Short mmCIF file of C-alpha atoms in Angstrom, two decimals:
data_model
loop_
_atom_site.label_atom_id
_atom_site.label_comp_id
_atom_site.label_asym_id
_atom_site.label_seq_id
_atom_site.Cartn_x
_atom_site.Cartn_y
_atom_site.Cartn_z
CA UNK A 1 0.00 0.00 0.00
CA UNK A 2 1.04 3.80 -0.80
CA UNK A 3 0.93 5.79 1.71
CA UNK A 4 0.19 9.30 0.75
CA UNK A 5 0.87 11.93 3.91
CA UNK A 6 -1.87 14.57 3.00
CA UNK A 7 -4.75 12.18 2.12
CA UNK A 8 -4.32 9.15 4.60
CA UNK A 9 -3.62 5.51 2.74
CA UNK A 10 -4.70 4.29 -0.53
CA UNK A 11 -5.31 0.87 -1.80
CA UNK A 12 -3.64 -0.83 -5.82
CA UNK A 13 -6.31 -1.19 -8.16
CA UNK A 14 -7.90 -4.30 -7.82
CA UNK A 15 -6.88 -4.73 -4.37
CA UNK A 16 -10.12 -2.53 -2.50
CA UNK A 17 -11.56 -5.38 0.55
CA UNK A 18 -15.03 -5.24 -1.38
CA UNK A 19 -16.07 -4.33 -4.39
CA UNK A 20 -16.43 -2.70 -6.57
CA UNK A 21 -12.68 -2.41 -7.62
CA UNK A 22 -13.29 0.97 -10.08
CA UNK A 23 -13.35 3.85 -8.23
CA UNK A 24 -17.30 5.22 -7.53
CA UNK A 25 -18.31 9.00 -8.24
CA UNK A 26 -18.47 10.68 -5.26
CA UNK A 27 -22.22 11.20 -4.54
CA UNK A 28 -23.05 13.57 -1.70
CA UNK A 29 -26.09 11.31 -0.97
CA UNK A 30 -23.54 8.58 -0.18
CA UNK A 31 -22.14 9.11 3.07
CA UNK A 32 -19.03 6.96 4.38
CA UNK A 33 -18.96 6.63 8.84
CA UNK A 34 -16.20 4.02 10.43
CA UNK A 35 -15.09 2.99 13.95
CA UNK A 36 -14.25 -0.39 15.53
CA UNK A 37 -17.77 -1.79 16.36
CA UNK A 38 -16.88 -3.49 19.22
CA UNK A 39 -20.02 -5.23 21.27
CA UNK A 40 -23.07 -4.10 18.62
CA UNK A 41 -24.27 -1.78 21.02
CA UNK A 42 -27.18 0.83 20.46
CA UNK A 43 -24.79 4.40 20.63
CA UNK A 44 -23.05 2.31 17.17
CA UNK A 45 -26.14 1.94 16.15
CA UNK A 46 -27.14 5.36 16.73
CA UNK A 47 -24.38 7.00 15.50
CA UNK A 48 -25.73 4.62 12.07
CA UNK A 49 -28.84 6.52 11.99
CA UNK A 50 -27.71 9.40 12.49
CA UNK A 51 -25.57 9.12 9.41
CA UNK A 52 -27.90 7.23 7.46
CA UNK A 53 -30.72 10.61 7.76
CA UNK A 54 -28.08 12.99 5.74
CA UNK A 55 -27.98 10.53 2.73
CA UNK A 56 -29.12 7.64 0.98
CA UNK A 57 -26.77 5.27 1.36
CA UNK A 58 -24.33 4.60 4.37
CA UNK A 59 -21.00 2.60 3.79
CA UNK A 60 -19.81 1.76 7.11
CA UNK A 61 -15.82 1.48 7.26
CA UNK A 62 -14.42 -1.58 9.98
CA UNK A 63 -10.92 -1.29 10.93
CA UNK A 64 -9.06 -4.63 11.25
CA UNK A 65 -8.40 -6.06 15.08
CA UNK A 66 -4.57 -5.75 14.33
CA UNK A 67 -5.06 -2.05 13.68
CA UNK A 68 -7.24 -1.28 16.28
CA UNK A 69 -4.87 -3.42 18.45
CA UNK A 70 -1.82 -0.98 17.23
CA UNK A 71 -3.95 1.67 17.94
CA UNK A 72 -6.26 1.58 20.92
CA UNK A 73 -5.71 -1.67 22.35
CA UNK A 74 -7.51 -5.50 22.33
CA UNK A 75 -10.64 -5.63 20.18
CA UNK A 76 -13.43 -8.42 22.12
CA UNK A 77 -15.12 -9.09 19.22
CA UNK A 78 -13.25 -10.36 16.02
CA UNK A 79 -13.62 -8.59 12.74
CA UNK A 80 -15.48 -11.91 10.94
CA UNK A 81 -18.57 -11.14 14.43
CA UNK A 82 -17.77 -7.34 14.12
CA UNK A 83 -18.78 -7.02 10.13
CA UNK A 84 -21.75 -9.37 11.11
CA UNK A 85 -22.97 -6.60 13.65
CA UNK A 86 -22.78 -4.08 11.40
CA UNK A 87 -24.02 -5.82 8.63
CA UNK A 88 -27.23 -6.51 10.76
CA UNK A 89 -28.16 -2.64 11.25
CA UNK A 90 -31.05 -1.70 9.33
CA UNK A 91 -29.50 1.56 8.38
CA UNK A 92 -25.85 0.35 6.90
CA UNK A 93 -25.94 -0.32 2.86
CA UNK A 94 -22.37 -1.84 3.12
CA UNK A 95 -19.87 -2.75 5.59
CA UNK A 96 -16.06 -2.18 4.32
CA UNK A 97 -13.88 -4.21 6.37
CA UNK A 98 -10.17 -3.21 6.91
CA UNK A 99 -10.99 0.25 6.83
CA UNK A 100 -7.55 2.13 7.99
CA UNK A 101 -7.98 3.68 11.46
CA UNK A 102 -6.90 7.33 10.32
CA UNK A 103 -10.05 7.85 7.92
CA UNK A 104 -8.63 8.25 4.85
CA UNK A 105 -9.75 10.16 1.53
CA UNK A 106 -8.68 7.74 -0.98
CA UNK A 107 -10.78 5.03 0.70
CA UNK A 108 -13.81 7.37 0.89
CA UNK A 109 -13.56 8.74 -2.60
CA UNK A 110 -13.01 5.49 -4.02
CA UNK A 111 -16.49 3.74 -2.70
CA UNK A 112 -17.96 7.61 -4.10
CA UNK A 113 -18.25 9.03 -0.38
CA UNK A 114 -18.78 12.95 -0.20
CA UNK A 115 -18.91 13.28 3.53
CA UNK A 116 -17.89 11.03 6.54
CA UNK A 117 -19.50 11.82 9.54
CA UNK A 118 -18.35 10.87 13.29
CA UNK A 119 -19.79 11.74 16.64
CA UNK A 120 -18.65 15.00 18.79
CA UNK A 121 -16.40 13.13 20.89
CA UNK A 122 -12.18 13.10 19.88
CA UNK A 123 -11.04 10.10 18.24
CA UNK A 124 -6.80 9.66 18.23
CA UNK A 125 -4.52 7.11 16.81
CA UNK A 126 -2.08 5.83 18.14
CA UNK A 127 0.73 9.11 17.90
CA UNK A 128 -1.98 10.92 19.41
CA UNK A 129 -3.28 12.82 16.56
CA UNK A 130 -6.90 13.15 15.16
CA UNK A 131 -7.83 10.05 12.99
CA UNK A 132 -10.16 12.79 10.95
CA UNK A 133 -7.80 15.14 10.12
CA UNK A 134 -7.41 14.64 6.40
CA UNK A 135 -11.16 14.36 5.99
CA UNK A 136 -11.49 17.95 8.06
CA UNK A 137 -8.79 19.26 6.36
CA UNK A 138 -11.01 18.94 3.01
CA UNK A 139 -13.84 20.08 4.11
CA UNK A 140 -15.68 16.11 4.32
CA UNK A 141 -16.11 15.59 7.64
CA UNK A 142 -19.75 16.30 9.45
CA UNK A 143 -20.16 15.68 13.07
CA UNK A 144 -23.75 14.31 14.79
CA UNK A 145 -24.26 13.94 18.59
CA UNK A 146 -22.57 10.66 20.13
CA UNK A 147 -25.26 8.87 22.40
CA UNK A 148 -24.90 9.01 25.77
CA UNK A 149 -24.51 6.61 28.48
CA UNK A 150 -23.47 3.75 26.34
CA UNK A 151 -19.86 2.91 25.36
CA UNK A 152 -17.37 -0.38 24.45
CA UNK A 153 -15.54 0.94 27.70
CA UNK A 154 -18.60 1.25 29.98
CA UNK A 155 -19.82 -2.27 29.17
CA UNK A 156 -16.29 -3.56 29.98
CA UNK A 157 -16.32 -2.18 33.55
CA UNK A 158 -19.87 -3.36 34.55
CA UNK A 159 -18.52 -6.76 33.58
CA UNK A 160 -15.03 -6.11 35.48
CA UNK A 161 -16.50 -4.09 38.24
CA UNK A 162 -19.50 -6.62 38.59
CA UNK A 163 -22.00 -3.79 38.89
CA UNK A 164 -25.57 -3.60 38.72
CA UNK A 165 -26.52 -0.19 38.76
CA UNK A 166 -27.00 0.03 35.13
CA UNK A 167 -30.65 -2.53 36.19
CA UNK A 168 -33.82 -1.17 35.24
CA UNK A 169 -36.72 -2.59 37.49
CA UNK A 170 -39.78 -1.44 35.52
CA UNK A 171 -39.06 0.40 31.83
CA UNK A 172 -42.69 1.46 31.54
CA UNK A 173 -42.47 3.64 34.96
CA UNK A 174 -38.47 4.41 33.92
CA UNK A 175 -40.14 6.12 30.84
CA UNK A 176 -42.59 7.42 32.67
CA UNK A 177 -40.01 9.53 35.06
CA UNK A 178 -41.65 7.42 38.25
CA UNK A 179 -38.47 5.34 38.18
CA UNK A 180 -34.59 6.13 38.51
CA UNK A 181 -32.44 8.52 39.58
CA UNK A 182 -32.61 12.76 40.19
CA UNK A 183 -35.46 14.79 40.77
CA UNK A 184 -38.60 14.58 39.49
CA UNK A 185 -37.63 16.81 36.96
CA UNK A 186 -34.79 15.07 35.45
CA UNK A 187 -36.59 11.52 35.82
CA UNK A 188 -39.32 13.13 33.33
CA UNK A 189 -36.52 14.65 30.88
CA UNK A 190 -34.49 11.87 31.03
CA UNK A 191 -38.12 9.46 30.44
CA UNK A 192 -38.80 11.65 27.69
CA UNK A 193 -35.20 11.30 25.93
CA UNK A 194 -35.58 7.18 25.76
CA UNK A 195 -38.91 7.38 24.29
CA UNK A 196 -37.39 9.54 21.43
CA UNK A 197 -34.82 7.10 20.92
CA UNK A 198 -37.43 3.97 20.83
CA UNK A 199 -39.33 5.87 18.19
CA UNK A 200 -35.71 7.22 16.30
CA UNK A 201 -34.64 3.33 16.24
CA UNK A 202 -38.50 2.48 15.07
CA UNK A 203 -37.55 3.47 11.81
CA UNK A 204 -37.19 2.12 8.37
CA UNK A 205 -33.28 1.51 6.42
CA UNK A 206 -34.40 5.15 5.68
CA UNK A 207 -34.27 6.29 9.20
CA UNK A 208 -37.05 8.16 8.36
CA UNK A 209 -40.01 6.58 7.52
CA UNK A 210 -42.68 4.42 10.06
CA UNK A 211 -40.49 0.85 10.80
CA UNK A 212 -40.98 -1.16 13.31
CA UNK A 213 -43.99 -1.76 15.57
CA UNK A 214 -42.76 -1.35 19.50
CA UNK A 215 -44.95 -2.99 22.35
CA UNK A 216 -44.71 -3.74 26.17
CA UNK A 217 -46.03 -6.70 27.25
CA UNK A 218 -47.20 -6.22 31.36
CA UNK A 219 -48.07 -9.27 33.71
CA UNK A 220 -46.75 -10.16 36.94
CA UNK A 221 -43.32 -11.27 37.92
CA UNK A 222 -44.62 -15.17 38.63
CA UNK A 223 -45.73 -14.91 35.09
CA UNK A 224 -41.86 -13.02 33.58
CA UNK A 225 -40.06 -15.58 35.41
CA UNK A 226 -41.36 -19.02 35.14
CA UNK A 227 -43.88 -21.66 33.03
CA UNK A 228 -46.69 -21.93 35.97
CA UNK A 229 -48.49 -19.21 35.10
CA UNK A 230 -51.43 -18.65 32.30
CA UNK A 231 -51.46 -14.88 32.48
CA UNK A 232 -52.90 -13.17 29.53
CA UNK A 233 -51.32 -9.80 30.72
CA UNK A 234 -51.50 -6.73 28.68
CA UNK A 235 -49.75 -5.12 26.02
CA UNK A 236 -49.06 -0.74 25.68
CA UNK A 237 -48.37 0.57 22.22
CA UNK A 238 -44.92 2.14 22.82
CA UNK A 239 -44.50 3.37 19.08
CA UNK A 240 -47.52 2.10 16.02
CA UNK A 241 -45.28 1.31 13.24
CA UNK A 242 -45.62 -1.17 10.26
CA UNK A 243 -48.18 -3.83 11.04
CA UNK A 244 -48.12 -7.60 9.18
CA UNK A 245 -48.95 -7.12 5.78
CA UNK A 246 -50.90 -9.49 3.40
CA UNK A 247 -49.82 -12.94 3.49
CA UNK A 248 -46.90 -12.60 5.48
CA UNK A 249 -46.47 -15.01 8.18
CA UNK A 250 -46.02 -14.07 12.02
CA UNK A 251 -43.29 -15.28 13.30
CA UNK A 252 -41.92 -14.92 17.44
CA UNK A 253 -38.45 -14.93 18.66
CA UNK A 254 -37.71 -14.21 22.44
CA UNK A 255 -34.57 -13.89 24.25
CA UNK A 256 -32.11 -11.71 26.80
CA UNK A 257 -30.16 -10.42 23.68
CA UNK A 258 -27.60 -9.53 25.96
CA UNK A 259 -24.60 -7.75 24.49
CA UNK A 260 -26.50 -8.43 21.13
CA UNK A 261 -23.64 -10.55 19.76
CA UNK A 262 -22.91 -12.25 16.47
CA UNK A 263 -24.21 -15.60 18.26
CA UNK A 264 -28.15 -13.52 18.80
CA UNK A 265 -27.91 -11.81 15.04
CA UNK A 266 -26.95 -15.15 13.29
CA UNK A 267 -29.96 -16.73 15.08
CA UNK A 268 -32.46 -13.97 13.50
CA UNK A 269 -30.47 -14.17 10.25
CA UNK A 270 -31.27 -17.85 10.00
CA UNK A 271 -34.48 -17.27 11.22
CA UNK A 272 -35.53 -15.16 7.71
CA UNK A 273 -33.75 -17.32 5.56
CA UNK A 274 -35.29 -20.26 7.04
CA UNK A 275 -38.93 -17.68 6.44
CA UNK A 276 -37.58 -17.06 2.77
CA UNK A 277 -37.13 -20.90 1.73
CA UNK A 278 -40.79 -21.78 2.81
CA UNK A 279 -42.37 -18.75 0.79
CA UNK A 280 -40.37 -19.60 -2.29
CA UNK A 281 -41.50 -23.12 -1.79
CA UNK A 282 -45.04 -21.61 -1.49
CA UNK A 283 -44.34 -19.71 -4.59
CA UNK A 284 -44.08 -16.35 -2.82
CA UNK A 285 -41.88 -14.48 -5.26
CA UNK A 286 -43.77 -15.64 -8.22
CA UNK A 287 -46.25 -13.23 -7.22
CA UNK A 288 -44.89 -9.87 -8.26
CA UNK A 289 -47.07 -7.80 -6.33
CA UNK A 290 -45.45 -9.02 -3.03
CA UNK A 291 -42.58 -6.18 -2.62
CA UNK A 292 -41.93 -6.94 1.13
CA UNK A 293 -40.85 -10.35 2.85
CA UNK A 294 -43.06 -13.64 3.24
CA UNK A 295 -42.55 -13.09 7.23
CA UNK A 296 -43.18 -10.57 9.99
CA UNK A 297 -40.63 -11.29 12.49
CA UNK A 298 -41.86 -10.11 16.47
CA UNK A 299 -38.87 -10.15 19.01
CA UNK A 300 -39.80 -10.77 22.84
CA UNK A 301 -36.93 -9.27 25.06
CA UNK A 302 -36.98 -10.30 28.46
CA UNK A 303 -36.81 -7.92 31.66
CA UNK A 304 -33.62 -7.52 33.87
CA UNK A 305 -34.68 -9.18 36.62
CA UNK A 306 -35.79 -12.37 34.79
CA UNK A 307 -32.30 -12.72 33.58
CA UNK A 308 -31.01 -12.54 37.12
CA UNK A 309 -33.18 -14.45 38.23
CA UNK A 310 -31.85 -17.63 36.01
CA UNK A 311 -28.51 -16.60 35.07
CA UNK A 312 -26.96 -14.54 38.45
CA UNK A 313 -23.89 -12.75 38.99
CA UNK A 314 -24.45 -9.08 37.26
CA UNK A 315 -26.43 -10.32 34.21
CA UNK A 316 -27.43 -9.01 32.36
CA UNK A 317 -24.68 -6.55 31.63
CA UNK A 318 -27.49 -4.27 29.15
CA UNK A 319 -30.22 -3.29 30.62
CA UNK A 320 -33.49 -4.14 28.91
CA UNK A 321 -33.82 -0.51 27.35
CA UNK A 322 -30.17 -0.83 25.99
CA UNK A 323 -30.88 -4.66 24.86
CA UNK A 324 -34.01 -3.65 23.46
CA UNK A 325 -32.74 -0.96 21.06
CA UNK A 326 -30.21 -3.37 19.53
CA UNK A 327 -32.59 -5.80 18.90
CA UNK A 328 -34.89 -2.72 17.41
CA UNK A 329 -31.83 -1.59 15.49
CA UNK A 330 -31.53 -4.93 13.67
CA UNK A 331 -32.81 -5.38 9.82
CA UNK A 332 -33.92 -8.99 10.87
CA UNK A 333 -36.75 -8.07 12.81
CA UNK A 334 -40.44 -6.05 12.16
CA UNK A 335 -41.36 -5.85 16.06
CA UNK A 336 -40.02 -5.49 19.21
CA UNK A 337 -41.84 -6.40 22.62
CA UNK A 338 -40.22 -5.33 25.38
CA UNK A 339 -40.40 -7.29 29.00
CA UNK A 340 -41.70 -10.49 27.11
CA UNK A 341 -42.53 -13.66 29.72
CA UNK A 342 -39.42 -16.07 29.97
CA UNK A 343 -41.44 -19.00 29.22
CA UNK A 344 -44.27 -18.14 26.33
CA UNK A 345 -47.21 -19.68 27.41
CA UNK A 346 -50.33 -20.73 25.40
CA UNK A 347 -52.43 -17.62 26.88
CA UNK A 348 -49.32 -15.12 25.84
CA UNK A 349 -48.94 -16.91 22.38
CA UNK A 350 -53.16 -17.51 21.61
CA UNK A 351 -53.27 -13.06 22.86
CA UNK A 352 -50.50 -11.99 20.89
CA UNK A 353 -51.48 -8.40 19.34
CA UNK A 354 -50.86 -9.94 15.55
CA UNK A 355 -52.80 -13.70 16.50
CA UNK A 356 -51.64 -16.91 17.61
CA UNK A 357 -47.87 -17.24 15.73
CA UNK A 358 -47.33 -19.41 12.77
CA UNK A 359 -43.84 -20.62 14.10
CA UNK A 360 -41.91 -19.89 17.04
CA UNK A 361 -38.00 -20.31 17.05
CA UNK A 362 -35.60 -20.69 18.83
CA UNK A 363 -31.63 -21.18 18.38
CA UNK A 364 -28.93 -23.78 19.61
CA UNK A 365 -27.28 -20.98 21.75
CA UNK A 366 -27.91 -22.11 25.40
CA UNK A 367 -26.83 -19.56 27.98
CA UNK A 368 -29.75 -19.96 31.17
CA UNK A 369 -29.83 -22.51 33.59
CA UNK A 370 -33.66 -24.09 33.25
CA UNK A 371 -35.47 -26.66 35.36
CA UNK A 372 -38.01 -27.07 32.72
CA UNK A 373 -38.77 -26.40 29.03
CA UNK A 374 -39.65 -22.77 28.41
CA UNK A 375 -41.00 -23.64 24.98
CA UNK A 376 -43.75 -26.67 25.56
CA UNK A 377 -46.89 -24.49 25.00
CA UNK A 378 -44.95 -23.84 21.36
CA UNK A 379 -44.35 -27.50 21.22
CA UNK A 380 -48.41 -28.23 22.01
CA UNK A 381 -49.39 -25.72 19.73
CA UNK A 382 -47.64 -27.25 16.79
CA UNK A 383 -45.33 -24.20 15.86
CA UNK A 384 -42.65 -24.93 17.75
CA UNK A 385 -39.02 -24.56 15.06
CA UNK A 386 -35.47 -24.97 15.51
CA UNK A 387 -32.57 -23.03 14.03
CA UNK A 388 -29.69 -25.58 13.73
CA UNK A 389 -26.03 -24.87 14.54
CA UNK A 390 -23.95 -22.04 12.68
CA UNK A 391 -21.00 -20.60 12.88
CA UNK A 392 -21.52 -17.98 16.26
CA UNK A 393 -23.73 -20.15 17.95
CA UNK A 394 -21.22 -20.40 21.23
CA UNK A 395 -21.29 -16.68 21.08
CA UNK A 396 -23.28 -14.85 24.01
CA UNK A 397 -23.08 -12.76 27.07
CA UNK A 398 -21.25 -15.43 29.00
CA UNK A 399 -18.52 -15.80 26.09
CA UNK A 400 -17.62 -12.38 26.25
CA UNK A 401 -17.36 -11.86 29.77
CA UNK A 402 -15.02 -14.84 29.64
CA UNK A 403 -12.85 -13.08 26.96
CA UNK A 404 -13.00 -10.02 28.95
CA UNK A 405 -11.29 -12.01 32.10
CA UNK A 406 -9.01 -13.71 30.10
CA UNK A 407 -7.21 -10.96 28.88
CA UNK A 408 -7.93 -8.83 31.96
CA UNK A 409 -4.85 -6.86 32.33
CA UNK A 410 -4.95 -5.47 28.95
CA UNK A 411 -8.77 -4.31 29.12
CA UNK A 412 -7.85 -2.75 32.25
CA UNK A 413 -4.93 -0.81 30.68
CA UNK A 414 -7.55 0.00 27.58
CA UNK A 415 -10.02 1.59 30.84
CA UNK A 416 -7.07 3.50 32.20
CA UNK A 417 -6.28 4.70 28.77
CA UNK A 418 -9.99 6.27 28.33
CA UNK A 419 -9.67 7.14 32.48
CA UNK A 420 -12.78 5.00 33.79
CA UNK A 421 -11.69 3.05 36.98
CA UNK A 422 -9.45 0.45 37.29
CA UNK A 423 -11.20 -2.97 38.84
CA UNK A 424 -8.18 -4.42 40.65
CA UNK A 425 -7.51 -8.30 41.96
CA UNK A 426 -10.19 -7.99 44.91
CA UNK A 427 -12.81 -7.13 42.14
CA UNK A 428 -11.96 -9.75 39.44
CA UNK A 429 -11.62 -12.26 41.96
CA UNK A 430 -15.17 -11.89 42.97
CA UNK A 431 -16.70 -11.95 38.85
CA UNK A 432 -14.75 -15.17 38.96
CA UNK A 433 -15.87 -16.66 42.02
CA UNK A 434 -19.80 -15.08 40.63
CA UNK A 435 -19.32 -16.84 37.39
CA UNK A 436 -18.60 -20.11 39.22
CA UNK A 437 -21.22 -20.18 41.42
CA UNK A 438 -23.73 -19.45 38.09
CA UNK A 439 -21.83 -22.61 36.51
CA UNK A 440 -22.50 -24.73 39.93
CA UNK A 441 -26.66 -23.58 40.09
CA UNK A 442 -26.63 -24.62 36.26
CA UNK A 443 -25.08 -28.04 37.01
CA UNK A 444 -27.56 -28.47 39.85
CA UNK A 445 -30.80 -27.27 38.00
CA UNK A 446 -29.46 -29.68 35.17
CA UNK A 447 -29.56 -32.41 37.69
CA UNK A 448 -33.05 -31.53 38.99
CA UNK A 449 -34.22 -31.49 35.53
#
C-alpha cells in the first residue's frame, strides 16, 4: 500500500476489501462513517442513523483487530462477528472491512463518499493525533451527537467491576419519570429522551419513515419468570409502526439479547432465511405484487430481573432498554416487545397483538440454567421450530465476559487509557468466584431437571 501523507492511505487497483474495484463517483447522498464496532451496542447503532438521515446510502468502514490493536488496544469481538454486527443494522448499505484507522480520503472517494460523519467526541490514533484530520482538512467531515450513556468501555467495567446499577426494574415507569435517579424533573426529561430514541430506532433503512412496531407486554413477575403461570397480561403501544402485511407469516423470537452478539444476530439471520425458503417453496416471489418479505418477524426481550433471576452474577450486563434498542436496530426483525414472559405460554402466544404465531423459534445458543422447558406451550401448539447450529452459535453474554477475564490486564490498561476506573484483583476475583457459582446452580438445575 502507498501511503500518501496529506490524504491518509490508498489501496492498488484491484486490491479494494469489497467491491467494486473501479473507483465510484463521489455522490453527496452517499455518506461513508467508520469505527471499531466493538459489542453491537445501540450508541453504534445510533451514531448509524444518524448518518444514514443525511444521505441515501451509508457505507460503514471496519478497521481490522490488528489495527485497532496498534492503535487503541484489544478488540473483544473479532472482525469476521464485528462485520456481522454491522451488517445486521437496518441503516448500513455496506460494511467495508479493513478500513484504515486514520479515515482516509482515498478510501472514501473510491467507494464515491462525499462526507464522513463521526460523533462530537475526539477520536486519536495511536501518535496521538486526530484520525479525521485529512477528511477535516477537506472540508468532508460532518459531526452528529454521540449517544450518551453507552460505550465499548462502559460495558467492559460493569462486567469487570461486577456492577448492577446500570438494572432497570420497571421500563414502563423508567419512561414514565416514576423510576430512577434525580429529581422529578430530570426523571421526566431523562423518560422523555428514551422514548425519542425507541421511536428514532422504530424506523425504516431510511431512518425516516414508520419501521418497526414497538410494544410492552405487562403481567406479573410469577408470570416473567417461570412456566406456571397462564397470564394473559397486557400489552401498551410504545410506538404504532408497520403492522403484518398481506400474506406474510407471524413469526416470534424471544430472548435476553444480551450484548446483542454475532451468536443472537446469526440466530435472527437464519431465522428469515429459514422464512424465505418456505415462501419460495409456497411460490411467494412468483407473485410480483409481493414487494416486502413472506414473514413478519416479532422479538420478545426479556426484563432484567428475569435474567437474574436464572442466570446470576451481574447479568445481564445491558439493561433491557439498551438490549431492546439493539434488537430494534436490527434489519432482521419487524417488532419489538419489550419485558416479554421467559417462558411463552399458550395464553401469551393464543393473545398476541398480531394472533396466535405461525412458528416460534428458537436457536442452539444455550446460555440460562432451566429446570423445565420454556417452549412446551410452542411444542403443544404445533409451531414450535429450531434453528440448527452455525457458525456464532457459542457466542453470548457469558462468552464475552469470559474473553473479557481472560485478557484482563490489557482491558484494564484500555479503561485507564480512556480514564474509567481500574477494577483491581479484589474485584476480578469476585466476577470469577460469581461466574462459578452461576456454573454450579446450572449443574444443579441440570440435575433436577
Amino acid at each position: 500500500m502507498e501511503k500518501i501523507a496529506e490524504l491518509g492511505v490508498s489501496v492498488p487497483r484491484g486490491h479494494w476489501p469489497v467491491d467494486p474495484q473501479e473507483d465510484v463517483e463521489i455522490s453527496k447522498d452517499r455518506i461513508w462513517v467508520d469505527g471499531c464496532f466493538d459489542f453491537a451496542h445501540h450508541g453504534h447503532a445510533g451514531a448509524m442513523l444518524q448518518a444514514r438521515r443525511l444521505g441515501k446510502e451509508l457505507l460503514v468502514g471496519i478497521h481490522s483487530d490488528e489495527e485497532i490493536m496498534d492503535n487503541k488496544g484489544p478488540t473483544v469481538m473479532t472482525l469476521k462477528e464485528r462485520v456481522a454486527a454491522v451488517d445486521a443494522c437496518r441503516w448500513s448499505t455496506k460494511s467495508v472491512p479493513h478500513a484504515p484507522y486514520v479515515t482516509s480520503l482515498p478510501w472514501i472517494s473510491h467507494y464515491g463518499c462525499q462526507y464522513v460523519v463521526h460523533g462530537d467526541d475526539v477520536t486519536s490514533d495511536s501518535s496521538g493525533e486526530d484520525c479525521y484530520r485529512y477528511v477535516k482538512a477537506a472540508g468532508r467531515f460532518l459531526v452528529v451527537k454521540r449517544t450518551p450513556g453507552i460505550s465499548t468501555t462502559d460495558l467492559v467495567g460493569r462486567m469487570l467491576l461486577c456492577t448492577k446499577s446500570h438494572f432497570v426494574h420497571s421500563l414502563i415507569r423508567v419512561l414514565s419519570g416514576e423510576e430512577g435517579s434525580g429529581s422529578p424533573e430530570e426523571r421526566t426529561k431523562a423518560g422523555e429522551e428514551m422514548k425519542q430514541r425507541i421511536r428514532d430506532y422504530a424506523t425504516d433503512a431510511t431512518g425516516l419513515q414508520p419501521g418497526p412496531e414497538v410494544q410492552s407486554w405487562v403481567g406479573s413477575t410469577a408470570a416473567m419468570e417461570d412456566d406456571a403461570s397462564e397470564e394473559m397480561g397486557s400489552y401498551r403501544t410504545m410506538v404504532t409502526g408497520r403492522a403484518p402485511r398481506q400474506g406474510q407469516r407471524i413469526i416470534y423470537v424471544d430472548g435476553g439479547f444480551d450484548l446483542f452478539s454475532s451468536g443472537h444476530i446469526e440466530f435472527l439471520r437464519q431465522v428469515v432465511i429459514a422464512e424465505e425458503q418456505i415462501g419460495r417453496k409456497n411460490g411467494w416471489y412468483e407473485q410480483t405484487e409481493m414487494d416486502y418479505g413472506p414473514a413478519y418477524i416479532v422479538a420478545g426481550v426479556h426484563d432484567d430481573e428475569v435474567i437474574n433471576h436464572w442466570k446470576g452474577v451481574n447479568y445481564p450486563i445491558m439493561n433491557i432498554f439498551e438490549r431492546g434498542l439493539c434488537v430494534l436496530q436490527c434489519r432482521y426483525i419487524n417488532s419489538v416487545i419489550f419485558s416479554a414472559p421467559f417462558s411463552p405460554s399458550k395464553a401469551y402466544l393464543t393473545n398476541l397483538p398480531y394472533g396466535i404465531p405461525d412458528a416460534v423459534y428458537h436457536g442452539p445458543t444455550s446460555f440460562m440454567p432451566l429446570t423445565y422447558d420454556p417452549y412446551i406451550a410452542a411444542k403443544e401448539l404445533g409451531i414450535y421450530q429450531e434453528i440448527g447450529n452455525h457458525d456464532f452459535q457459542n457466542v453470548n453474554a457469558g462468552e464475552i465476559v469470559q474473553r473479557i477475564l481472560k485478557s484482563r490486564e490489557m482491558y484494564e490498561e484500555r479503561q485507564k487509557v480512556k480514564g474509567e476506573k481500574a477494577a483491581g484483583e479484589e474485584a476480578v476475583r469476585r466476577r470469577e468466584a460469581l461466574e462459578q457459582e452461576a456454573v454450579a446452580l446450572e449443574s444443579e438445575r441440570a440435575g433436577n431437571r
